[in-house]
Short mmCIF file of C-alpha atoms in Angstrom, two decimals:
data_model
loop_
_atom_site.label_atom_id
_atom_site.label_comp_id
_atom_site.label_asym_id
_atom_site.label_seq_id
_atom_site.Cartn_x
_atom_site.Cartn_y
_atom_site.Cartn_z
CA MET A 1 3.90 65.40 -73.58
CA ASN A 2 2.65 68.98 -73.78
CA HIS A 3 2.96 71.25 -76.78
CA GLN A 4 5.72 73.37 -75.24
CA HIS A 5 7.93 70.34 -74.64
CA GLU A 6 7.31 69.08 -78.17
CA GLN A 7 8.38 72.45 -79.54
CA GLU A 8 11.53 72.45 -77.43
CA LEU A 9 12.47 69.02 -78.77
CA LEU A 10 11.89 70.17 -82.35
CA ASN A 11 13.92 73.37 -81.81
CA SER A 12 16.78 71.37 -80.31
CA TRP A 13 16.79 68.97 -83.26
CA GLN A 14 16.70 71.80 -85.79
CA GLU A 15 19.61 73.51 -84.04
CA ARG A 16 21.70 70.32 -84.27
CA GLN A 17 20.83 69.88 -87.94
CA GLU A 18 21.81 73.46 -88.72
CA TYR A 19 25.19 73.12 -87.02
CA ALA A 20 25.80 69.77 -88.72
CA GLU A 21 25.04 71.34 -92.10
CA LEU A 22 27.44 74.18 -91.30
CA MET A 23 30.12 71.64 -90.46
CA GLN A 24 29.89 69.60 -93.66
CA PRO A 25 31.61 72.06 -96.05
CA LEU A 26 34.34 72.83 -93.51
CA LEU A 27 35.08 69.14 -92.99
CA GLY A 28 35.48 68.73 -96.74
CA LYS A 29 37.52 71.91 -97.09
CA LEU A 30 39.93 70.90 -94.31
CA TYR A 31 40.66 67.64 -96.10
CA ARG A 32 40.80 68.97 -99.66
CA GLU A 33 42.90 72.04 -98.89
CA LYS A 34 44.97 70.99 -95.88
CA ALA A 35 44.80 67.16 -95.86
CA VAL A 36 43.42 67.34 -92.32
CA GLU A 37 40.98 64.50 -91.67
CA VAL A 38 38.57 65.25 -88.83
CA THR A 39 37.16 62.58 -86.54
CA LEU A 40 34.97 62.71 -83.45
CA TYR A 41 36.01 60.25 -80.75
CA GLY A 42 37.39 58.06 -83.49
CA ARG A 43 34.34 58.31 -85.77
CA PRO A 44 35.36 59.60 -89.23
CA LEU A 45 33.51 62.74 -90.33
CA LEU A 46 34.93 63.00 -93.85
CA GLY A 47 31.98 62.66 -96.21
CA ALA A 48 29.54 62.25 -93.31
CA ASN A 49 25.98 63.49 -93.74
CA SER A 50 24.29 65.69 -91.16
CA ILE A 51 22.67 62.75 -89.36
CA ASP A 52 26.03 60.94 -89.08
CA ILE A 53 27.54 64.07 -87.52
CA ILE A 54 24.70 64.33 -84.99
CA LYS A 55 24.96 60.63 -84.11
CA ALA A 56 28.73 60.93 -83.63
CA HIS A 57 28.17 63.74 -81.12
CA ARG A 58 25.59 61.66 -79.26
CA MET A 59 28.14 58.87 -78.86
CA VAL A 60 30.41 61.14 -76.82
CA ARG A 61 28.14 60.85 -73.80
CA LEU A 62 28.67 57.07 -73.73
CA HIS A 63 32.42 57.62 -73.36
CA THR A 64 32.50 60.67 -71.08
CA GLY A 65 29.19 60.81 -69.21
CA ASN A 66 28.65 64.35 -70.52
CA LYS A 67 26.97 65.64 -73.65
CA LEU A 68 29.03 67.34 -76.33
CA ARG A 69 26.73 69.65 -78.22
CA LEU A 70 27.31 70.61 -81.82
CA ARG A 71 27.26 74.27 -80.86
CA GLU A 72 30.21 73.51 -78.56
CA SER A 73 32.35 71.77 -81.19
CA TRP A 74 31.42 74.11 -84.06
CA PRO A 75 33.57 77.11 -82.94
CA LEU A 76 36.68 74.91 -82.80
CA LEU A 77 36.05 73.49 -86.27
CA GLU A 78 35.45 76.99 -87.62
CA ALA A 79 38.70 78.22 -86.07
CA MET A 80 40.66 75.24 -87.44
CA SER A 81 39.41 75.92 -90.96
CA GLY A 82 41.10 79.34 -90.87
CA MET A 83 44.48 78.10 -89.64
CA LYS A 84 47.50 77.00 -91.65
CA LEU A 85 47.81 73.30 -90.84
CA ALA A 86 49.97 70.44 -92.06
CA PRO A 87 48.37 67.04 -92.82
CA ALA A 88 47.03 65.21 -89.76
CA GLN A 89 44.12 63.35 -88.30
CA VAL A 90 42.44 65.59 -85.74
CA ASP A 91 39.82 64.46 -83.24
CA LEU A 92 37.42 67.38 -82.98
CA GLY A 93 35.43 65.64 -80.25
CA LYS A 94 38.39 65.29 -77.88
CA LEU A 95 39.54 68.84 -78.59
CA ALA A 96 36.08 70.28 -77.92
CA TYR A 97 35.41 68.14 -74.87
CA ASN A 98 38.72 69.04 -73.26
CA TYR A 99 38.18 72.70 -74.04
CA HIS A 100 34.72 72.86 -72.48
CA PHE A 101 34.99 70.28 -69.69
CA GLY A 102 38.68 69.60 -69.11
CA ASP A 103 41.35 71.58 -67.33
CA LYS A 104 43.50 72.29 -70.39
CA ALA A 105 41.66 75.38 -71.57
CA GLN A 106 42.23 77.37 -68.35
CA GLY A 107 40.30 80.36 -69.63
CA ARG A 108 42.21 80.62 -72.91
CA ASP A 109 40.51 81.64 -76.12
CA ILE A 110 39.88 79.01 -78.75
CA GLN A 111 42.70 80.14 -81.04
CA GLY A 112 45.28 79.96 -78.26
CA TYR A 113 44.00 76.58 -77.11
CA LEU A 114 44.11 75.12 -80.62
CA ARG A 115 47.59 76.47 -81.33
CA ASP A 116 48.86 74.65 -78.25
CA GLU A 117 46.99 71.40 -78.85
CA LEU A 118 47.85 71.35 -82.56
CA ALA A 119 51.38 72.72 -82.21
CA ASP A 120 52.85 69.86 -84.25
CA ILE A 121 50.97 70.96 -87.38
CA VAL A 122 50.23 74.69 -86.93
CA ASP A 123 52.00 76.92 -89.46
CA ARG A 124 53.77 73.88 -90.94
CA ASP A 125 54.10 73.10 -94.63
CA ASP A 126 52.89 69.91 -96.28
CA THR A 127 56.12 68.07 -97.19
CA HIS A 128 54.49 64.95 -98.62
CA GLU A 129 55.08 64.13 -102.28
CA PRO A 130 52.35 62.62 -104.48
CA GLN A 131 52.49 58.84 -104.74
CA ASP A 132 51.18 56.75 -107.64
CA VAL A 133 49.24 53.66 -106.56
CA VAL A 134 48.31 50.66 -108.74
CA LEU A 135 45.81 47.96 -107.80
CA TYR A 136 46.86 44.60 -109.21
CA GLY A 137 43.58 42.69 -109.09
CA PHE A 138 40.08 44.04 -108.63
CA GLY A 139 38.21 41.60 -106.39
CA ARG A 140 36.54 42.24 -103.04
CA ILE A 141 39.54 43.94 -101.43
CA GLY A 142 40.70 45.65 -104.63
CA ARG A 143 37.36 47.38 -105.16
CA LEU A 144 37.17 48.53 -101.54
CA LEU A 145 40.71 49.91 -101.76
CA ALA A 146 39.61 51.75 -104.89
CA ARG A 147 36.70 53.28 -102.96
CA LEU A 148 39.01 54.36 -100.14
CA LEU A 149 41.50 55.92 -102.54
CA ILE A 150 38.84 57.66 -104.63
CA GLU A 151 36.94 59.11 -101.65
CA ARG A 152 40.07 61.10 -100.79
CA HIS A 153 40.60 62.41 -104.29
CA GLY A 154 41.27 66.14 -104.52
CA ARG A 155 43.96 68.75 -105.02
CA ASN A 156 45.74 67.85 -101.80
CA ASN A 157 45.42 64.09 -102.10
CA LYS A 158 48.85 62.50 -102.13
CA LEU A 159 47.87 58.86 -102.72
CA ARG A 160 46.70 58.72 -106.32
CA LEU A 161 45.04 55.67 -107.78
CA ARG A 162 46.47 55.65 -111.29
CA ALA A 163 45.72 52.18 -112.61
CA ILE A 164 44.01 48.84 -112.10
CA VAL A 165 45.47 45.66 -113.59
CA VAL A 166 43.13 42.76 -114.38
CA ARG A 167 43.03 39.70 -116.59
CA GLY A 168 40.49 39.54 -119.39
CA GLY A 169 39.77 42.28 -121.82
CA LYS A 170 36.74 40.69 -123.53
CA GLU A 171 33.97 42.86 -124.90
CA GLY A 172 31.97 44.47 -122.12
CA ASP A 173 34.65 43.80 -119.49
CA LEU A 174 35.26 47.47 -118.69
CA GLU A 175 31.55 48.15 -118.17
CA LYS A 176 31.27 45.16 -115.84
CA ARG A 177 34.27 46.34 -113.80
CA ALA A 178 32.68 49.77 -113.50
CA SER A 179 29.36 48.25 -112.48
CA LEU A 180 31.01 46.19 -109.73
CA LEU A 181 32.61 49.36 -108.40
CA ARG A 182 29.33 51.28 -108.56
CA ARG A 183 27.22 48.69 -106.75
CA ASP A 184 28.04 46.33 -103.94
CA SER A 185 25.58 43.92 -102.33
CA VAL A 186 27.32 44.23 -98.96
CA HIS A 187 28.76 47.76 -98.85
CA GLY A 188 26.12 49.57 -100.86
CA PRO A 189 26.45 52.04 -103.73
CA PHE A 190 29.65 53.91 -104.54
CA ASN A 191 29.61 57.43 -103.12
CA GLY A 192 30.08 59.40 -106.31
CA SER A 193 29.97 59.14 -110.07
CA ILE A 194 31.74 56.67 -112.35
CA THR A 195 31.98 56.91 -116.13
CA VAL A 196 33.61 54.55 -118.61
CA ASP A 197 36.14 55.77 -121.19
CA ALA A 198 35.98 52.79 -123.53
CA GLU A 199 38.29 54.36 -126.11
CA ARG A 200 41.17 54.68 -123.63
CA ASN A 201 40.30 51.68 -121.41
CA ALA A 202 39.85 53.88 -118.37
CA LEU A 203 37.43 54.74 -115.57
CA LYS A 204 36.66 58.26 -114.40
CA ALA A 205 35.52 58.43 -110.78
CA ASN A 206 35.01 61.60 -108.76
CA GLY A 207 37.57 63.45 -110.87
CA ALA A 208 40.14 60.63 -110.81
CA TYR A 209 41.36 59.13 -114.08
CA ILE A 210 42.08 55.42 -113.60
CA GLN A 211 43.73 53.41 -116.34
CA VAL A 212 42.53 49.82 -116.69
CA ILE A 213 45.38 47.59 -117.88
CA TYR A 214 44.76 44.07 -119.13
CA ALA A 215 47.58 41.63 -118.42
CA ASN A 216 48.07 38.00 -117.40
CA SER A 217 51.29 38.60 -115.47
CA PRO A 218 53.37 41.52 -114.17
CA ALA A 219 55.93 40.84 -116.93
CA GLU A 220 53.44 42.17 -119.49
CA VAL A 221 52.99 45.58 -117.85
CA ASP A 222 54.88 48.81 -118.54
CA TYR A 223 53.37 51.45 -116.26
CA THR A 224 55.51 54.23 -117.68
CA LYS A 225 53.48 54.02 -120.91
CA TYR A 226 50.65 55.56 -118.89
CA GLY A 227 52.75 58.18 -117.13
CA ILE A 228 52.97 56.10 -113.95
CA ASN A 229 56.30 56.13 -112.11
CA ASN A 230 57.69 54.76 -108.85
CA ALA A 231 54.31 53.24 -108.09
CA ILE A 232 53.28 51.20 -105.09
CA VAL A 233 51.61 48.11 -106.52
CA VAL A 234 48.99 46.60 -104.20
CA ASP A 235 48.65 42.93 -105.15
CA ASN A 236 45.22 41.79 -104.00
CA THR A 237 45.08 38.65 -106.15
CA GLY A 238 46.85 36.37 -103.64
CA MET A 239 48.46 34.54 -106.59
CA TRP A 240 51.99 35.18 -105.36
CA ARG A 241 52.89 35.26 -101.68
CA ASP A 242 56.65 34.73 -101.59
CA ARG A 243 59.50 37.07 -102.44
CA ASP A 244 60.21 35.48 -105.83
CA GLY A 245 56.61 35.70 -107.00
CA LEU A 246 55.94 39.20 -105.72
CA GLY A 247 59.33 40.29 -107.01
CA MET A 248 57.96 39.95 -110.55
CA HIS A 249 56.05 43.19 -109.97
CA LEU A 250 59.33 45.03 -109.48
CA GLN A 251 60.36 44.01 -113.00
CA SER A 252 57.50 46.09 -114.39
CA LYS A 253 58.69 49.51 -115.55
CA GLY A 254 57.31 52.20 -113.27
CA ALA A 255 56.81 49.95 -110.22
CA ALA A 256 58.89 50.65 -107.11
CA LYS A 257 57.25 48.75 -104.24
CA VAL A 258 54.77 45.93 -103.71
CA LEU A 259 52.24 45.34 -100.94
CA LEU A 260 50.49 41.98 -100.63
CA THR A 261 46.97 41.88 -99.16
CA ALA A 262 47.43 38.38 -97.73
CA PRO A 263 49.92 36.73 -95.37
CA GLY A 264 53.41 36.78 -96.87
CA LYS A 265 55.66 33.72 -96.83
CA GLY A 266 59.35 33.37 -96.00
CA ASP A 267 61.14 36.47 -94.77
CA ILE A 268 58.51 38.96 -95.99
CA LYS A 269 57.49 41.33 -93.20
CA ASN A 270 53.83 40.87 -92.25
CA ILE A 271 52.67 44.30 -91.09
CA VAL A 272 49.71 44.77 -88.76
CA TYR A 273 49.38 48.52 -88.63
CA GLY A 274 49.43 49.88 -85.09
CA VAL A 275 51.42 46.87 -83.87
CA ASN A 276 54.62 46.54 -85.88
CA ASN A 277 54.46 49.32 -88.46
CA HIS A 278 57.70 50.61 -86.92
CA ASP A 279 59.32 47.67 -88.75
CA ILE A 280 58.59 49.31 -92.10
CA ASP A 281 61.86 50.52 -93.57
CA PRO A 282 61.89 53.04 -96.45
CA ALA A 283 64.09 50.55 -98.30
CA ASP A 284 61.50 47.74 -98.08
CA ALA A 285 60.35 46.93 -101.61
CA ILE A 286 58.05 44.02 -100.71
CA LEU A 287 55.70 43.91 -97.72
CA SER A 288 52.59 42.05 -96.62
CA ALA A 289 49.56 43.50 -94.82
CA ALA A 290 48.91 40.07 -93.23
CA SER A 291 45.33 38.72 -93.10
CA CYS A 292 42.05 40.27 -91.98
CA THR A 293 41.90 38.02 -88.90
CA THR A 294 45.52 38.69 -87.93
CA ASN A 295 44.80 42.42 -88.17
CA ALA A 296 41.70 41.99 -86.03
CA ILE A 297 43.24 40.04 -83.16
CA THR A 298 46.84 41.23 -82.91
CA PRO A 299 46.12 44.80 -81.69
CA VAL A 300 43.81 43.49 -78.94
CA LEU A 301 46.26 40.75 -77.96
CA LYS A 302 49.16 43.21 -77.85
CA ALA A 303 47.23 45.60 -75.59
CA LEU A 304 46.20 42.79 -73.23
CA ASP A 305 49.66 41.24 -73.15
CA GLU A 306 51.38 44.51 -72.30
CA HIS A 307 48.89 45.22 -69.51
CA TYR A 308 48.09 41.79 -68.06
CA GLY A 309 50.49 39.36 -69.69
CA ILE A 310 49.17 36.44 -71.78
CA LEU A 311 50.38 33.01 -70.69
CA ASN A 312 48.59 31.12 -73.47
CA GLY A 313 45.24 30.90 -75.19
CA HIS A 314 43.05 29.74 -78.05
CA VAL A 315 41.67 31.81 -80.93
CA GLU A 316 38.42 30.65 -82.55
CA THR A 317 37.38 32.53 -85.66
CA VAL A 318 33.74 32.63 -86.78
CA HIS A 319 34.34 33.85 -90.32
CA SER A 320 31.98 34.84 -93.12
CA TYR A 321 32.21 32.67 -96.20
CA THR A 322 34.51 33.79 -99.01
CA ASN A 323 34.94 33.31 -102.75
CA ASP A 324 37.28 30.41 -102.00
CA GLN A 325 34.25 28.29 -101.04
CA ASN A 326 31.57 26.81 -103.28
CA LEU A 327 28.01 28.13 -103.56
CA ILE A 328 26.75 24.55 -103.88
CA ASP A 329 28.44 21.25 -103.11
CA ASN A 330 31.30 20.66 -105.51
CA PHE A 331 34.90 19.52 -105.62
CA HIS A 332 37.38 21.54 -103.53
CA LYS A 333 40.98 20.64 -102.80
CA ALA A 334 40.57 21.58 -99.11
CA GLU A 335 38.64 19.49 -96.62
CA ARG A 336 34.99 20.50 -96.05
CA ARG A 337 35.29 23.73 -98.08
CA GLY A 338 33.63 22.07 -101.05
CA ARG A 339 30.28 22.01 -99.24
CA ALA A 340 27.74 24.76 -99.97
CA ALA A 341 28.89 27.94 -98.20
CA PRO A 342 25.44 29.59 -97.88
CA LEU A 343 23.96 26.47 -96.27
CA ASN A 344 26.60 25.19 -93.87
CA MET A 345 28.82 26.05 -90.98
CA VAL A 346 32.21 24.71 -92.08
CA ILE A 347 35.04 23.87 -89.70
CA THR A 348 38.34 24.79 -91.33
CA GLU A 349 41.85 25.86 -90.50
CA THR A 350 43.24 29.34 -89.93
CA GLY A 351 46.85 30.37 -89.65
CA ALA A 352 45.94 33.61 -87.86
CA ALA A 353 46.94 32.41 -84.37
CA LYS A 354 50.44 31.48 -85.54
CA ALA A 355 50.63 34.56 -87.76
CA VAL A 356 50.23 36.82 -84.73
CA ALA A 357 53.83 36.01 -83.82
CA LYS A 358 55.11 37.52 -87.09
CA ALA A 359 53.74 40.90 -86.06
CA TYR A 360 54.07 40.48 -82.29
CA PRO A 361 56.81 37.92 -81.50
CA LYS A 362 56.15 37.92 -77.74
CA LEU A 363 53.19 35.58 -78.33
CA ALA A 364 55.12 33.04 -80.39
CA GLY A 365 54.03 29.51 -79.46
CA LYS A 366 51.41 30.70 -76.97
CA LEU A 367 48.27 30.52 -79.12
CA THR A 368 46.31 27.81 -80.92
CA GLY A 369 43.60 28.56 -83.45
CA ASN A 370 40.81 27.21 -85.60
CA ALA A 371 37.99 28.64 -87.71
CA ILE A 372 34.35 28.10 -88.57
CA ARG A 373 33.07 29.52 -91.85
CA VAL A 374 29.42 30.59 -91.50
CA PRO A 375 26.62 31.55 -93.96
CA THR A 376 27.04 35.33 -93.85
CA PRO A 377 28.74 37.35 -96.61
CA ASN A 378 30.73 39.76 -94.44
CA VAL A 379 31.70 40.68 -90.86
CA SER A 380 33.37 38.04 -88.74
CA LEU A 381 33.86 37.34 -85.05
CA VAL A 382 36.87 36.06 -83.16
CA ILE A 383 36.64 34.52 -79.70
CA LEU A 384 39.78 34.90 -77.60
CA ASN A 385 40.11 32.41 -74.73
CA LEU A 386 43.10 33.64 -72.75
CA ASN A 387 45.00 32.71 -69.61
CA LEU A 388 46.36 35.95 -68.22
CA GLY A 389 49.37 36.66 -66.07
CA LYS A 390 47.23 38.12 -63.28
CA GLU A 391 43.67 38.09 -62.06
CA THR A 392 41.23 40.72 -63.21
CA SER A 393 37.49 41.33 -63.50
CA ARG A 394 35.03 41.84 -66.32
CA GLU A 395 34.59 45.49 -65.39
CA GLU A 396 38.32 46.14 -65.20
CA ILE A 397 39.25 44.50 -68.51
CA ASN A 398 36.36 46.21 -70.30
CA GLU A 399 37.36 49.61 -68.93
CA PHE A 400 40.95 49.01 -69.97
CA LEU A 401 39.91 48.14 -73.53
CA ARG A 402 37.51 51.10 -73.67
CA LYS A 403 40.30 53.50 -72.77
CA THR A 404 42.67 51.74 -75.16
CA SER A 405 40.18 52.28 -77.99
CA LEU A 406 39.98 56.01 -77.24
CA PHE A 407 43.33 57.17 -76.00
CA SER A 408 46.12 54.77 -76.98
CA ASP A 409 48.34 54.31 -80.02
CA LEU A 410 45.88 51.58 -81.05
CA GLN A 411 42.88 53.91 -81.24
CA HIS A 412 42.66 53.52 -85.03
CA GLN A 413 42.72 49.73 -84.78
CA ILE A 414 40.49 48.93 -81.79
CA ASP A 415 36.89 50.05 -81.43
CA TYR A 416 34.62 49.30 -78.48
CA THR A 417 30.89 48.82 -78.09
CA ALA A 418 28.71 48.58 -75.00
CA SER A 419 25.56 47.79 -76.97
CA THR A 420 23.47 44.84 -75.79
CA GLU A 421 21.78 44.54 -79.20
CA ILE A 422 24.65 44.68 -81.71
CA VAL A 423 24.83 41.99 -84.40
CA SER A 424 27.13 41.38 -87.35
CA THR A 425 25.38 43.54 -89.95
CA ASP A 426 25.72 46.56 -87.64
CA LEU A 427 29.48 46.41 -88.22
CA VAL A 428 29.43 46.49 -92.02
CA GLY A 429 31.63 49.42 -93.05
CA SER A 430 33.56 49.66 -89.78
CA ARG A 431 36.92 51.31 -90.41
CA PHE A 432 38.53 49.68 -87.39
CA ALA A 433 40.53 46.46 -87.49
CA SER A 434 38.37 45.12 -84.65
CA VAL A 435 35.47 46.01 -82.35
CA VAL A 436 35.46 44.70 -78.77
CA ASP A 437 31.99 43.53 -77.73
CA SER A 438 32.16 44.41 -74.03
CA GLN A 439 28.76 42.93 -73.18
CA ALA A 440 30.00 39.46 -74.13
CA THR A 441 33.21 39.58 -72.06
CA ILE A 442 33.62 36.75 -69.55
CA VAL A 443 36.25 36.79 -66.80
CA ALA A 444 36.99 34.26 -64.08
CA GLY A 445 40.10 35.10 -62.09
CA ASP A 446 43.02 34.97 -64.51
CA ARG A 447 40.94 33.53 -67.37
CA ALA A 448 39.26 35.83 -69.88
CA THR A 449 37.04 35.22 -72.89
CA LEU A 450 36.68 38.14 -75.27
CA TYR A 451 34.43 38.51 -78.32
CA VAL A 452 35.87 40.73 -81.05
CA TRP A 453 33.98 41.67 -84.24
CA TYR A 454 35.62 42.79 -87.47
CA ASP A 455 34.55 43.75 -90.95
CA ASN A 456 36.86 41.32 -92.68
CA GLU A 457 36.58 43.30 -95.93
CA PHE A 458 36.31 47.02 -95.19
CA GLY A 459 38.08 47.16 -91.82
CA TYR A 460 40.95 45.16 -93.28
CA SER A 461 41.09 47.43 -96.35
CA CYS A 462 41.48 50.43 -94.03
CA GLN A 463 44.46 48.70 -92.41
CA VAL A 464 45.94 48.07 -95.86
CA MET A 465 45.57 51.77 -96.66
CA ARG A 466 47.48 52.68 -93.51
CA VAL A 467 50.37 50.49 -94.65
CA VAL A 468 50.29 52.06 -98.13
CA GLN A 469 50.42 55.52 -96.57
CA ASP A 470 53.44 54.52 -94.48
CA MET A 471 55.22 52.95 -97.48
CA ALA A 472 54.69 56.23 -99.33
CA GLY A 473 56.32 58.18 -96.49
CA GLN A 474 53.06 59.93 -95.72
CA LYS A 475 52.57 59.19 -92.04
CA VAL A 476 50.54 61.86 -90.27
CA PRO A 477 50.12 62.59 -86.56
CA THR A 478 46.91 61.95 -84.66
CA LEU A 479 45.95 64.91 -82.50
CA PRO A 480 45.38 65.62 -79.69
CA ALA A 481 48.22 63.32 -78.66
CA SER A 482 47.25 59.97 -77.12
CA LYS A 483 47.58 59.29 -73.43
CA VAL A 484 49.53 56.26 -72.30
CA ILE A 485 47.19 53.54 -70.98
CA ARG A 486 48.38 51.84 -67.81
#
């Protein structure tokens, strides 16, 4: 490589870095001041560093065959920052790509193009009211929900984490809770600052004041004492899963609704966002966000069933070990789960296959399921063995799922990878309910085997947040509007 070529490469890299650094404050400003969250072909840019922004732009070529340069998307972001916009999720990558390479621009200036593409939110007021949120429990899911709520904290944030309820209260408890929020062996350090207010039993994180309430049951809690009213209580303890048990939360003063982060029993609606969120009624006081595995498989199964038809199939979950298992061999009420989780693959049961029917009734009775717990702390894999209603090919089904992940109503739930080298740790922190591993797809006539990854902690927590947002009446459009996948 000659010196001139080396210099050109360096200049190109510096140009991308400069544009990425210009973008960062505008991305933050759009969210803080307008509640507009910017993505790039589904990749979230809120809080992204310059390298993340550059990498997101590089990914566009894998989906479109053409490069999208930062200097091409920058003018659209700059124009958006000066517009009056209502809350929304806006895909800058799709807007910029269509403007530069599609037929929608038709010679129009950027302002005119954006006003047309963003017509649903241009010159509209933000009608959302602030919503108090309480986390009842502070385990793996509770702490990740706290991170997701805190990262959005700002003047325009409408979901406000006001309190955390935990058992305990012994000396040093508050500091330990703060430490577990600051540091995570799987998900890394908290992105921000956390201080402990020991006098008031509270945590301060990125400008948010979070009351820590010690209680052994919902009956002991009066949220109004802390200025909390009409709160959505997210129960992530799993202690109560039926209507009677979860209904105890509604007896607490200041609580209005309850969301369970586990499969609900009886007539409780199990919501898999993107699949049956239309079943959420404003009058619903108790809902379930189903399980991580149900959230991972149901969107993919729904898409395939609507396009190909699913006659029947088997779901095998390869799941990371959880706190329910033992570190070393010890007594456990369930079969096999008492054996050391870090040392063994453990065959166990899963209700995810049957639970799919609660969110997507068309598959009732069509699926069987089982699970294998494996010695990894996070990120799981589900293998879908399906008999379809018509013959297809590996190329066709992969292309269908790729387009579904980009342009359908399930674009926030389904991600897609064509990498031949991806492994489980690469998916830690994925905000999607599932990631289709296209290189592992097997098709023979009307039989298909699909491998679907999911971050069973963080990806699931993102799905829970979508349900919370809906329960709070804060649904926002995704723009540009999705195409219908056929």
